[in-house]
Amino acid sequence: MVQNTAIAQQNTSGMIEILLFSLGGSEVFGMNVFKIREVTELSQVTQVPGQPAGMNGVISLRGQVLPVMDLGSAIGMGGKESPTKLIISEFASRSVAFAVAEVDKIIRVPWSDVKPPQRYDTEAGALFGVVMLEDGRLVSLLDVESVCQKVLPEEDSDPITDFNISHSAPVFFVDDSLVARRKISEVLDKMGLKHAHAINGIEAQNKLLAMVNGIESASRVKDKVSLVLVDEEMPEMDGCTLTRQLRSDPRFKDVPVIMYSSLTSDENAKRGIEAGVDTYVKKFDAESLSKAIGHLLEKA
């Protein structure tokens, strides 16, 4: 068993640590270690009535009952080998056990080496990026939020807070996950705010610079974009790097920036604040997101 205290030493901004594993075939998959609590042997799984496709049942692990997801089945990539290991993942206040064939090792690479998958906007949305190993093999990086939303969807029950917002400039958001972009759009639509978006950090930087092209005054920039919402984890350019790039441009000094992440540790929030974000909020929490947007726009 591998405990996350031995895994998560990812402190340097701009780097990602990835746990490599297989699903029974020749393909190599990876998961951000910040979303992993531990790795353990596959134990007795209890079936539950009406469990959805892709779910094996539930297990009891140290007093906690966890859903067990057959990862190969969930993403349509099952192999010849049966699962033998469980990756216990925690993110956005959810805990899920992913059943996989084998677990390999941890690698550490710059976010700039993580490239978008070939098909970004597929309904499946199982991957958020790919990275090449030294031996030339490609690692497919799992988007655990999208996979869980597909197999075990959570309905939005959080209320959207009403604010007195008079801004006509759009909110700009960037997230590589199709599921997350839909959720953010729903929140902004319910708040009556116009919005535009990008699907990775580099595209976001290019679009934002194009929106303010020819503008020198910081006050006039806010007529073009009222607030920027960034995902922390993105291929090619992560949210902290994008935020630092924006903050280095004097024109964006007064534009509020929110970081939206499923990595909810104090260390992650601290890294976001140090990069220049105004607020750090939990991913898929509509109430917290609407409150953060409303408070920043009301005082802007």
Short mmCIF file of C-alpha atoms in Angstrom, two decimals:
data_model
loop_
_atom_site.label_atom_id
_atom_site.label_comp_id
_atom_site.label_asym_id
_atom_site.label_seq_id
_atom_site.Cartn_x
_atom_site.Cartn_y
_atom_site.Cartn_z
CA MET A 1 0.00 0.00 0.00
CA VAL A 2 1.30 3.47 -0.91
CA GLN A 3 0.15 6.34 1.29
CA ASN A 4 -0.29 9.81 -0.20
CA THR A 5 2.07 11.27 2.42
CA ALA A 6 4.83 9.47 0.56
CA ILE A 7 3.49 10.46 -2.83
CA ALA A 8 2.52 14.11 -2.75
CA GLN A 9 5.71 16.12 -2.65
CA GLN A 10 4.67 18.33 -5.59
CA ASN A 11 5.73 21.77 -4.40
CA THR A 12 7.38 23.38 -7.38
CA SER A 13 5.03 25.49 -9.43
CA GLY A 14 4.86 24.51 -13.07
CA MET A 15 5.45 20.79 -12.41
CA ILE A 16 3.08 17.85 -12.18
CA GLU A 17 3.72 14.45 -10.58
CA ILE A 18 1.93 11.59 -12.32
CA LEU A 19 1.25 8.05 -11.13
CA LEU A 20 1.53 5.65 -14.08
CA PHE A 21 -0.77 2.62 -14.31
CA SER A 22 -2.31 0.22 -16.83
CA LEU A 23 -5.82 -1.02 -17.47
CA GLY A 24 -4.80 -4.45 -18.77
CA GLY A 25 -3.67 -3.47 -22.26
CA SER A 26 -0.48 -1.99 -23.68
CA GLU A 27 -1.59 1.63 -23.14
CA VAL A 28 -0.12 3.67 -20.29
CA PHE A 29 -2.35 5.93 -18.20
CA GLY A 30 -1.58 8.52 -15.58
CA MET A 31 -3.23 10.41 -12.72
CA ASN A 32 -2.13 13.54 -10.86
CA VAL A 33 -0.75 12.36 -7.50
CA PHE A 34 -2.39 15.32 -5.75
CA LYS A 35 -5.69 13.53 -6.37
CA ILE A 36 -4.47 10.22 -4.91
CA ARG A 37 -4.77 9.34 -1.24
CA GLU A 38 -3.26 5.89 -1.53
CA VAL A 39 -2.82 2.78 -3.67
CA THR A 40 -3.82 -0.60 -2.27
CA GLU A 41 -4.66 -4.15 -3.30
CA LEU A 42 -8.11 -4.85 -4.67
CA SER A 43 -10.15 -6.30 -1.81
CA GLN A 44 -13.67 -7.69 -1.44
CA VAL A 45 -16.16 -5.56 -3.37
CA THR A 46 -19.83 -5.56 -2.39
CA GLN A 47 -22.38 -5.23 -5.17
CA VAL A 48 -25.17 -2.68 -4.73
CA PRO A 49 -28.61 -2.72 -6.38
CA GLY A 50 -28.97 -0.56 -9.46
CA GLN A 51 -25.27 0.26 -9.73
CA PRO A 52 -24.48 2.04 -13.02
CA ALA A 53 -22.29 0.66 -15.79
CA GLY A 54 -18.64 1.19 -14.96
CA MET A 55 -19.19 0.73 -11.21
CA ASN A 56 -18.14 -2.53 -9.52
CA GLY A 57 -19.80 -1.92 -6.16
CA VAL A 58 -18.49 -0.53 -2.88
CA ILE A 59 -15.71 -1.32 -0.41
CA SER A 60 -15.10 -0.47 3.23
CA LEU A 61 -11.65 1.00 3.76
CA ARG A 62 -10.64 2.12 7.26
CA GLY A 63 -14.24 2.80 8.20
CA GLN A 64 -15.12 4.67 4.99
CA VAL A 65 -17.47 3.21 2.38
CA LEU A 66 -16.21 4.04 -1.12
CA PRO A 67 -17.67 3.44 -4.58
CA VAL A 68 -15.44 1.22 -6.72
CA MET A 69 -15.21 2.20 -10.36
CA ASP A 70 -13.87 -0.19 -13.01
CA LEU A 71 -11.78 2.41 -14.78
CA GLY A 72 -11.26 0.40 -17.96
CA SER A 73 -14.99 -0.16 -18.36
CA ALA A 74 -15.78 3.47 -17.48
CA ILE A 75 -13.62 4.88 -20.28
CA GLY A 76 -14.07 2.05 -22.79
CA MET A 77 -10.46 0.86 -22.51
CA GLY A 78 -10.70 -2.46 -20.68
CA GLY A 79 -7.87 -4.93 -21.29
CA LYS A 80 -7.30 -8.66 -20.98
CA GLU A 81 -6.07 -8.48 -17.39
CA SER A 82 -8.48 -8.22 -14.48
CA PRO A 83 -8.02 -5.34 -12.04
CA THR A 84 -5.69 -6.11 -9.12
CA LYS A 85 -5.11 -2.65 -7.60
CA LEU A 86 -7.21 0.20 -6.27
CA ILE A 87 -6.22 3.83 -6.65
CA ILE A 88 -8.03 5.74 -3.90
CA SER A 89 -8.66 9.20 -5.26
CA GLU A 90 -9.84 12.33 -3.45
CA PHE A 91 -10.87 15.53 -5.21
CA ALA A 92 -13.49 18.23 -4.77
CA SER A 93 -14.68 16.56 -1.55
CA ARG A 94 -15.28 13.24 -3.33
CA SER A 95 -13.56 9.91 -2.63
CA VAL A 96 -13.57 7.15 -5.25
CA ALA A 97 -11.71 3.84 -5.60
CA PHE A 98 -10.54 3.24 -9.18
CA ALA A 99 -9.90 -0.41 -10.05
CA VAL A 100 -6.88 -0.78 -12.38
CA ALA A 101 -4.78 -3.69 -13.62
CA GLU A 102 -1.32 -2.62 -12.43
CA VAL A 103 0.39 0.42 -10.92
CA ASP A 104 3.87 1.33 -12.15
CA LYS A 105 5.76 4.40 -10.87
CA ILE A 106 5.62 8.15 -10.39
CA ILE A 107 7.11 10.58 -12.90
CA ARG A 108 7.55 14.34 -12.56
CA VAL A 109 7.26 16.58 -15.62
CA PRO A 110 6.68 20.27 -16.41
CA TRP A 111 3.11 21.25 -17.22
CA SER A 112 4.46 22.56 -20.52
CA ASP A 113 5.19 18.93 -21.53
CA VAL A 114 1.52 18.01 -21.07
CA LYS A 115 -0.22 18.31 -24.42
CA PRO A 116 -3.96 18.40 -25.12
CA PRO A 117 -5.50 15.11 -26.30
CA GLN A 118 -6.39 14.83 -29.96
CA ARG A 119 -10.15 15.22 -29.43
CA TYR A 120 -10.71 17.91 -26.85
CA ASP A 121 -14.47 18.28 -26.87
CA THR A 122 -15.67 14.69 -27.03
CA GLU A 123 -18.63 13.77 -24.88
CA ALA A 124 -16.51 11.16 -23.10
CA GLY A 125 -13.99 13.74 -21.91
CA ALA A 126 -11.99 11.00 -20.17
CA LEU A 127 -8.58 12.61 -20.72
CA PHE A 128 -7.20 16.06 -20.03
CA GLY A 129 -3.81 15.59 -21.67
CA VAL A 130 -1.01 13.36 -22.89
CA VAL A 131 2.69 13.31 -22.09
CA MET A 132 5.55 11.42 -23.75
CA LEU A 133 7.88 9.18 -21.73
CA GLU A 134 11.62 9.00 -22.36
CA ASP A 135 11.16 5.71 -24.22
CA GLY A 136 8.69 7.32 -26.63
CA ARG A 137 5.49 5.89 -25.16
CA LEU A 138 2.54 8.21 -24.66
CA VAL A 139 0.79 8.49 -21.32
CA SER A 140 -2.92 9.37 -21.37
CA LEU A 141 -3.75 11.55 -18.35
CA LEU A 142 -7.08 10.79 -16.74
CA ASP A 143 -9.64 13.54 -16.11
CA VAL A 144 -11.08 11.97 -12.95
CA GLU A 145 -13.77 14.64 -12.53
CA SER A 146 -15.24 14.00 -15.97
CA VAL A 147 -15.10 10.22 -15.57
CA CYS A 148 -16.86 10.39 -12.20
CA GLN A 149 -19.46 12.81 -13.52
CA LYS A 150 -20.21 10.34 -16.32
CA VAL A 151 -20.49 7.22 -14.12
CA LEU A 152 -21.64 8.75 -10.81
CA PRO A 153 -23.11 12.14 -11.70
CA GLU A 154 -23.75 14.64 -8.93
CA GLU A 155 -26.77 16.87 -9.37
CA ASP A 156 -26.39 20.56 -8.62
CA SER A 157 -28.35 21.30 -5.46
CA ASP A 158 -26.45 24.39 -4.32
CA PRO A 159 -28.33 27.70 -4.61
CA ILE A 160 -26.92 30.44 -6.79
CA THR A 161 -26.52 33.57 -4.68
CA ASP A 162 -28.09 36.77 -6.03
CA PHE A 163 -25.87 39.84 -6.28
CA ASN A 164 -26.36 43.39 -7.46
CA ILE A 165 -23.95 43.30 -10.39
CA SER A 166 -24.03 46.00 -13.02
CA HIS A 167 -21.02 44.92 -15.09
CA SER A 168 -21.67 44.55 -18.80
CA ALA A 169 -18.20 43.17 -19.63
CA PRO A 170 -18.05 39.38 -19.88
CA VAL A 171 -16.49 37.01 -17.41
CA PHE A 172 -13.70 35.03 -19.08
CA PHE A 173 -13.04 31.47 -17.94
CA VAL A 174 -10.62 28.73 -18.95
CA ASP A 175 -10.92 25.02 -18.23
CA ASP A 176 -9.74 22.00 -20.22
CA SER A 177 -12.68 19.87 -19.02
CA LEU A 178 -15.88 19.91 -21.07
CA VAL A 179 -17.89 18.96 -17.97
CA ALA A 180 -16.38 21.82 -15.97
CA ARG A 181 -17.01 24.35 -18.76
CA ARG A 182 -20.67 23.35 -18.85
CA LYS A 183 -20.95 23.74 -15.07
CA ILE A 184 -19.29 27.17 -15.11
CA SER A 185 -21.47 28.33 -17.99
CA GLU A 186 -24.61 27.26 -16.07
CA VAL A 187 -23.54 29.29 -13.02
CA LEU A 188 -22.76 32.39 -15.08
CA ASP A 189 -26.02 32.07 -17.03
CA LYS A 190 -28.02 31.83 -13.80
CA MET A 191 -26.22 34.94 -12.53
CA GLY A 192 -27.12 36.79 -15.74
CA LEU A 193 -23.48 37.34 -16.70
CA LYS A 194 -22.10 37.31 -20.21
CA HIS A 195 -19.11 35.06 -20.67
CA ALA A 196 -16.39 33.83 -23.01
CA HIS A 197 -13.98 30.93 -22.56
CA ALA A 198 -10.87 29.04 -23.64
CA ILE A 199 -9.93 25.38 -23.29
CA ASN A 200 -6.32 25.73 -22.17
CA GLY A 201 -3.95 28.30 -20.69
CA ILE A 202 -2.17 29.25 -23.90
CA GLU A 203 -5.46 29.78 -25.75
CA ALA A 204 -6.74 31.82 -22.80
CA GLN A 205 -3.68 34.06 -22.79
CA ASN A 206 -3.94 34.64 -26.55
CA LYS A 207 -7.68 35.39 -26.39
CA LEU A 208 -7.35 37.76 -23.45
CA LEU A 209 -4.52 39.67 -25.11
CA ALA A 210 -6.58 39.91 -28.30
CA MET A 211 -9.55 41.27 -26.32
CA VAL A 212 -7.44 44.15 -24.97
CA ASN A 213 -5.35 44.73 -28.08
CA GLY A 214 -4.62 48.44 -28.48
CA ILE A 215 -5.78 49.29 -24.94
CA GLU A 216 -3.19 50.79 -22.62
CA SER A 217 -5.34 51.81 -19.64
CA ALA A 218 -6.09 49.25 -16.90
CA SER A 219 -9.47 50.92 -16.31
CA ARG A 220 -10.47 50.40 -19.93
CA VAL A 221 -9.44 46.74 -19.84
CA LYS A 222 -12.23 46.14 -17.31
CA ASP A 223 -14.67 47.32 -19.98
CA LYS A 224 -13.59 44.26 -22.00
CA VAL A 225 -13.31 41.61 -19.28
CA SER A 226 -14.79 41.94 -15.80
CA LEU A 227 -13.24 38.85 -14.19
CA VAL A 228 -11.02 35.89 -15.12
CA LEU A 229 -11.68 32.38 -13.84
CA VAL A 230 -8.82 29.88 -14.26
CA ASP A 231 -8.56 26.15 -13.76
CA GLU A 232 -5.47 25.12 -11.80
CA GLU A 233 -4.65 22.01 -13.85
CA MET A 234 -4.36 22.48 -17.62
CA PRO A 235 -2.16 21.12 -20.42
CA GLU A 236 0.71 23.25 -21.75
CA MET A 237 0.12 26.14 -19.33
CA ASP A 238 -1.34 25.58 -15.87
CA GLY A 239 -3.52 28.09 -14.04
CA CYS A 240 -0.74 29.46 -11.80
CA THR A 241 1.49 30.17 -14.79
CA LEU A 242 -1.36 31.84 -16.66
CA THR A 243 -2.16 33.99 -13.63
CA ARG A 244 1.46 35.11 -13.27
CA GLN A 245 1.52 36.00 -16.98
CA LEU A 246 -1.61 38.13 -16.59
CA ARG A 247 -0.36 39.82 -13.42
CA SER A 248 2.90 40.74 -15.18
CA ASP A 249 0.84 42.84 -17.62
CA PRO A 250 -0.08 46.19 -15.93
CA ARG A 251 -3.32 46.31 -17.88
CA PHE A 252 -4.68 43.31 -15.94
CA LYS A 253 -3.63 44.53 -12.49
CA ASP A 254 -7.21 45.40 -11.44
CA VAL A 255 -9.01 42.48 -13.10
CA PRO A 256 -10.11 39.96 -10.42
CA VAL A 257 -8.85 36.39 -10.88
CA ILE A 258 -10.48 33.31 -9.34
CA MET A 259 -8.82 29.90 -9.35
CA TYR A 260 -11.28 27.01 -9.69
CA SER A 261 -9.81 23.64 -8.70
CA SER A 262 -10.59 20.15 -7.46
CA LEU A 263 -7.30 20.26 -5.52
CA THR A 264 -8.54 21.70 -2.26
CA SER A 265 -5.51 21.52 0.03
CA ASP A 266 -4.16 24.60 1.80
CA GLU A 267 -0.92 24.19 -0.14
CA ASN A 268 -2.72 24.44 -3.48
CA ALA A 269 -4.69 27.48 -2.34
CA LYS A 270 -1.47 29.11 -1.11
CA ARG A 271 0.23 28.50 -4.46
CA GLY A 272 -2.72 30.09 -6.27
CA ILE A 273 -2.71 33.15 -4.01
CA GLU A 274 1.05 33.53 -4.43
CA ALA A 275 0.58 33.44 -8.21
CA GLY A 276 -1.82 36.37 -7.94
CA VAL A 277 -5.36 35.00 -7.76
CA ASP A 278 -7.84 36.85 -5.56
CA THR A 279 -9.85 33.81 -4.47
CA TYR A 280 -9.44 30.03 -4.61
CA VAL A 281 -12.67 27.97 -4.80
CA LYS A 282 -13.57 24.30 -4.92
CA LYS A 283 -14.49 22.85 -8.30
CA PHE A 284 -18.13 21.91 -9.00
CA ASP A 285 -19.37 23.91 -5.98
CA ALA A 286 -21.88 26.23 -7.64
CA GLU A 287 -22.72 28.15 -4.48
CA SER A 288 -19.09 28.92 -3.58
CA LEU A 289 -18.31 29.88 -7.15
CA SER A 290 -21.29 32.24 -7.45
CA LYS A 291 -20.45 33.85 -4.10
CA ALA A 292 -16.82 34.40 -5.09
CA ILE A 293 -17.78 35.91 -8.45
CA GLY A 294 -20.49 38.07 -6.92
CA HIS A 295 -18.33 39.47 -4.12
CA LEU A 296 -15.47 40.34 -6.46
CA LEU A 297 -17.70 41.99 -9.06
CA GLU A 298 -19.71 43.94 -6.48
CA LYS A 299 -16.59 45.61 -5.11
CA ALA A 300 -14.81 45.96 -8.46
#
